[in-house]
Amino acid sequence: MKNFLLYCLVVSTLISCLQVQAQDSCTAHNQRDWVIGYETGAQMFINNNSAIKQPTGKYVFTNSIYGAKSITQRLALEFELKYGSSTVVNKTGGVNIINRGVGKIYNLTVPVTIQYSFGKKSNKLKPFVGGGAVYNVYQEKYSEFNFTDGAAKDVVTTHTCTPFVSFTVTQGVTYDITPRVQVKESIHFIPRNAHTNANLLGIDIGVGIKL
């Protein structure tokens, strides 16, 4: 009888421990504050009136990785590392080339934004709005003909522009597929900048993992 009671006590203790551990695990799971993910998207040039640099297409396709850190129940800090490229027909610089040719603009941007989410943190579907700053690095690369020596020579010219900071506003939504996997859609607007002299309107779709 004593052995039976001891056995029941041990079993009940183990069950209680497992229940507490499961509750703690769920609580910790709901309180994950980091999201790391990947995004792909496109940006559209709007009102590009520059006579110096004119992209031949209206769209720039981008790829980026992002991280978001919850600050409060509704506020989060998000940063991205975004890469894209576009074709241009003109360039600037002091290189003496008669035929200015066609080249590429490669851009690397680092947007950092504060986001405000609507609804509870535990909701699966969470719309958000945000705003912040974007650090921009641009590089132009051209394959052109140089006639300075009396003969056409194919010359590759690279020009790196001075990095600059611009502003951005965002709007989007996240949805938790599982407690750890989240999909995200966002739209961003970047006012006219010093390099392309154009407004940028972009959309991104991505997936993130909660840590």
CSV table of C-alpha atoms in Angstrom, one decimal:
chain,number,residue,atom,x,y,z
A,1,MET,CA,0.0,0.0,0.0
A,2,LYS,CA,2.8,2.4,0.9
A,3,ASN,CA,4.6,1.6,-2.3
A,4,PHE,CA,1.4,2.3,-4.3
A,5,LEU,CA,0.9,5.6,-2.5
A,6,LEU,CA,4.6,6.5,-3.2
A,7,TYR,CA,4.1,5.6,-6.8
A,8,CYS,CA,1.0,7.8,-7.1
A,9,LEU,CA,2.9,10.7,-5.5
A,10,VAL,CA,5.8,10.4,-7.9
A,11,VAL,CA,3.5,10.2,-10.9
A,12,SER,CA,1.4,13.1,-9.9
A,13,THR,CA,4.6,15.2,-9.2
A,14,LEU,CA,5.9,14.4,-12.7
A,15,ILE,CA,2.7,15.3,-14.3
A,16,SER,CA,2.6,18.6,-12.4
A,17,CYS,CA,6.1,19.4,-13.5
A,18,LEU,CA,5.4,18.7,-17.1
A,19,GLN,CA,2.3,20.9,-17.0
A,20,VAL,CA,4.3,23.8,-15.5
A,21,GLN,CA,7.0,23.3,-18.1
A,22,ALA,CA,4.5,23.3,-20.9
A,23,GLN,CA,2.9,26.5,-19.6
A,24,ASP,CA,6.3,28.2,-19.3
A,25,SER,CA,7.1,27.1,-22.8
A,26,CYS,CA,3.9,28.5,-24.2
A,27,THR,CA,4.4,31.7,-22.3
A,28,ALA,CA,7.9,32.1,-23.6
A,29,HIS,CA,6.7,31.2,-27.0
A,30,ASN,CA,4.1,34.0,-27.0
A,31,GLN,CA,6.7,36.5,-25.7
A,32,ARG,CA,9.2,36.1,-28.6
A,33,ASP,CA,10.5,39.5,-29.3
A,34,TRP,CA,12.7,39.0,-32.4
A,35,VAL,CA,11.7,38.3,-36.0
A,36,ILE,CA,14.4,37.5,-38.7
A,37,GLY,CA,13.4,37.1,-42.3
A,38,TYR,CA,13.8,37.5,-46.0
A,39,GLU,CA,11.9,39.8,-48.4
A,40,THR,CA,11.7,40.2,-52.2
A,41,GLY,CA,9.9,43.1,-53.9
A,42,ALA,CA,10.0,45.9,-56.5
A,43,GLN,CA,10.3,49.7,-56.4
A,44,MET,CA,8.7,52.1,-58.9
A,45,PHE,CA,10.2,55.4,-60.0
A,46,ILE,CA,7.7,58.3,-59.8
A,47,ASN,CA,8.2,61.7,-61.3
A,48,ASN,CA,11.8,61.1,-62.4
A,49,ASN,CA,12.7,64.4,-64.1
A,50,SER,CA,16.5,64.2,-63.9
A,51,ALA,CA,18.4,65.1,-67.1
A,52,ILE,CA,21.6,63.5,-65.8
A,53,LYS,CA,20.4,60.0,-64.8
A,54,GLN,CA,17.3,58.4,-66.2
A,55,PRO,CA,16.6,54.7,-65.6
A,56,THR,CA,15.4,53.0,-68.8
A,57,GLY,CA,12.8,51.0,-66.8
A,58,LYS,CA,10.3,52.2,-64.2
A,59,TYR,CA,10.9,49.3,-61.8
A,60,VAL,CA,13.8,48.1,-59.6
A,61,PHE,CA,13.6,44.6,-58.2
A,62,THR,CA,15.0,44.2,-54.8
A,63,ASN,CA,16.0,41.5,-52.3
A,64,SER,CA,16.5,42.1,-48.6
A,65,ILE,CA,17.0,40.5,-45.2
A,66,TYR,CA,15.3,42.1,-42.2
A,67,GLY,CA,15.1,42.0,-38.4
A,68,ALA,CA,12.4,43.3,-36.1
A,69,LYS,CA,12.6,43.8,-32.3
A,70,SER,CA,9.5,44.4,-30.2
A,71,ILE,CA,9.8,47.4,-27.9
A,72,THR,CA,6.3,47.4,-26.4
A,73,GLN,CA,3.0,45.6,-27.1
A,74,ARG,CA,2.5,47.9,-30.1
A,75,LEU,CA,5.9,49.4,-31.0
A,76,ALA,CA,8.7,47.6,-32.9
A,77,LEU,CA,12.1,48.6,-34.3
A,78,GLU,CA,12.8,47.1,-37.8
A,79,PHE,CA,16.0,47.3,-39.9
A,80,GLU,CA,16.7,46.0,-43.4
A,81,LEU,CA,19.6,45.3,-45.7
A,82,LYS,CA,18.1,45.8,-49.2
A,83,TYR,CA,19.9,45.4,-52.6
A,84,GLY,CA,18.7,46.3,-56.1
A,85,SER,CA,19.9,47.5,-59.5
A,86,SER,CA,18.5,49.4,-62.5
A,87,THR,CA,19.6,50.3,-66.0
A,88,VAL,CA,20.5,53.9,-66.9
A,89,VAL,CA,21.3,55.7,-70.2
A,90,ASN,CA,23.4,58.6,-68.9
A,91,LYS,CA,26.0,59.3,-66.3
A,92,THR,CA,28.0,62.0,-64.5
A,93,GLY,CA,31.8,62.2,-63.9
A,94,GLY,CA,34.9,63.7,-65.4
A,95,VAL,CA,35.7,60.8,-67.8
A,96,ASN,CA,36.2,62.1,-71.4
A,97,ILE,CA,33.9,59.8,-73.3
A,98,ILE,CA,32.0,60.9,-76.4
A,99,ASN,CA,29.5,58.0,-76.4
A,100,ARG,CA,28.1,58.0,-72.9
A,101,GLY,CA,26.6,54.5,-73.3
A,102,VAL,CA,24.3,52.4,-71.1
A,103,GLY,CA,25.1,51.2,-67.7
A,104,LYS,CA,23.8,50.0,-64.3
A,105,ILE,CA,23.1,51.6,-61.0
A,106,TYR,CA,23.6,49.3,-58.1
A,107,ASN,CA,22.1,50.4,-54.8
A,108,LEU,CA,22.4,49.1,-51.3
A,109,THR,CA,20.0,50.6,-48.7
A,110,VAL,CA,19.6,50.2,-45.0
A,111,PRO,CA,16.1,51.3,-43.8
A,112,VAL,CA,15.6,51.7,-40.1
A,113,THR,CA,11.9,52.3,-39.0
A,114,ILE,CA,9.7,52.5,-35.9
A,115,GLN,CA,6.5,50.6,-36.5
A,116,TYR,CA,3.1,50.8,-34.7
A,117,SER,CA,0.9,47.7,-34.8
A,118,PHE,CA,-2.8,47.7,-34.4
A,119,GLY,CA,-4.5,45.1,-32.2
A,120,LYS,CA,-3.0,42.8,-29.5
A,121,LYS,CA,0.4,41.3,-29.7
A,122,SER,CA,-1.2,37.9,-29.5
A,123,ASN,CA,-3.3,38.4,-32.6
A,124,LYS,CA,-2.3,36.4,-35.7
A,125,LEU,CA,-3.1,39.3,-38.1
A,126,LYS,CA,-1.5,42.6,-37.3
A,127,PRO,CA,-1.6,45.7,-39.5
A,128,PHE,CA,1.1,48.3,-38.9
A,129,VAL,CA,2.3,51.8,-40.0
A,130,GLY,CA,5.8,53.2,-39.6
A,131,GLY,CA,8.4,55.7,-40.5
A,132,GLY,CA,12.1,56.2,-40.3
A,133,ALA,CA,15.4,56.8,-42.2
A,134,VAL,CA,17.2,55.1,-45.0
A,135,TYR,CA,20.9,55.0,-45.5
A,136,ASN,CA,21.7,54.8,-49.2
A,137,VAL,CA,24.8,53.7,-51.1
A,138,TYR,CA,24.8,54.0,-54.9
A,139,GLN,CA,27.4,52.8,-57.5
A,140,GLU,CA,27.3,53.3,-61.2
A,141,LYS,CA,29.1,51.0,-63.6
A,142,TYR,CA,29.3,51.5,-67.4
A,143,SER,CA,30.7,49.7,-70.4
A,144,GLU,CA,31.5,52.6,-72.9
A,145,PHE,CA,33.6,53.6,-75.9
A,146,ASN,CA,36.6,55.9,-75.3
A,147,PHE,CA,37.7,57.8,-78.4
A,148,THR,CA,40.4,60.0,-76.8
A,149,ASP,CA,43.3,58.1,-78.5
A,150,GLY,CA,41.7,58.1,-82.0
A,151,ALA,CA,40.4,54.5,-81.7
A,152,ALA,CA,37.3,53.1,-80.1
A,153,LYS,CA,38.2,51.3,-76.8
A,154,ASP,CA,35.7,49.5,-74.6
A,155,VAL,CA,36.2,51.0,-71.2
A,156,VAL,CA,34.5,50.0,-68.0
A,157,THR,CA,33.9,53.0,-65.7
A,158,THR,CA,32.8,52.8,-62.1
A,159,HIS,CA,31.6,55.8,-60.1
A,160,THR,CA,30.6,55.5,-56.4
A,161,CYS,CA,28.3,58.2,-55.2
A,162,THR,CA,28.5,59.8,-51.8
A,163,PRO,CA,26.3,57.9,-49.3
A,164,PHE,CA,23.2,59.9,-48.1
A,165,VAL,CA,20.2,59.5,-45.8
A,166,SER,CA,16.6,59.9,-46.9
A,167,PHE,CA,13.2,59.4,-45.2
A,168,THR,CA,10.6,56.7,-45.6
A,169,VAL,CA,7.1,55.8,-44.5
A,170,THR,CA,5.7,52.3,-44.5
A,171,GLN,CA,2.4,50.5,-44.2
A,172,GLY,CA,1.8,46.8,-44.1
A,173,VAL,CA,0.5,43.7,-42.3
A,174,THR,CA,1.9,40.5,-40.7
A,175,TYR,CA,0.3,37.2,-40.3
A,176,ASP,CA,1.4,34.3,-38.0
A,177,ILE,CA,1.1,31.1,-39.9
A,178,THR,CA,2.4,29.2,-36.9
A,179,PRO,CA,3.6,30.5,-33.5
A,180,ARG,CA,7.1,30.7,-35.0
A,181,VAL,CA,6.6,31.5,-38.7
A,182,GLN,CA,5.3,34.8,-39.9
A,183,VAL,CA,4.5,36.2,-43.4
A,184,LYS,CA,4.7,39.9,-44.1
A,185,GLU,CA,3.6,42.4,-46.8
A,186,SER,CA,4.6,46.0,-46.7
A,187,ILE,CA,4.4,49.1,-48.9
A,188,HIS,CA,7.0,51.9,-48.5
A,189,PHE,CA,7.4,55.4,-50.0
A,190,ILE,CA,10.7,57.3,-50.2
A,191,PRO,CA,10.5,60.9,-51.2
A,192,ARG,CA,12.7,62.3,-54.0
A,193,ASN,CA,16.4,61.7,-53.3
A,194,ALA,CA,19.7,63.3,-54.4
A,195,HIS,CA,20.8,60.5,-56.7
A,196,THR,CA,17.9,59.5,-59.0
A,197,ASN,CA,15.9,62.7,-58.4
A,198,ALA,CA,12.8,60.5,-58.2
A,199,ASN,CA,10.2,59.4,-55.6
A,200,LEU,CA,10.2,55.7,-54.9
A,201,LEU,CA,7.1,53.6,-54.2
A,202,GLY,CA,7.8,49.9,-53.4
A,203,ILE,CA,6.2,46.7,-52.2
A,204,ASP,CA,7.8,43.8,-50.4
A,205,ILE,CA,6.6,40.3,-49.5
A,206,GLY,CA,8.6,38.1,-47.1
A,207,VAL,CA,8.6,35.4,-44.5
A,208,GLY,CA,10.2,35.6,-41.0
A,209,ILE,CA,11.1,33.3,-38.1
A,210,LYS,CA,10.3,34.3,-34.5
A,211,LEU,CA,13.2,33.9,-32.2
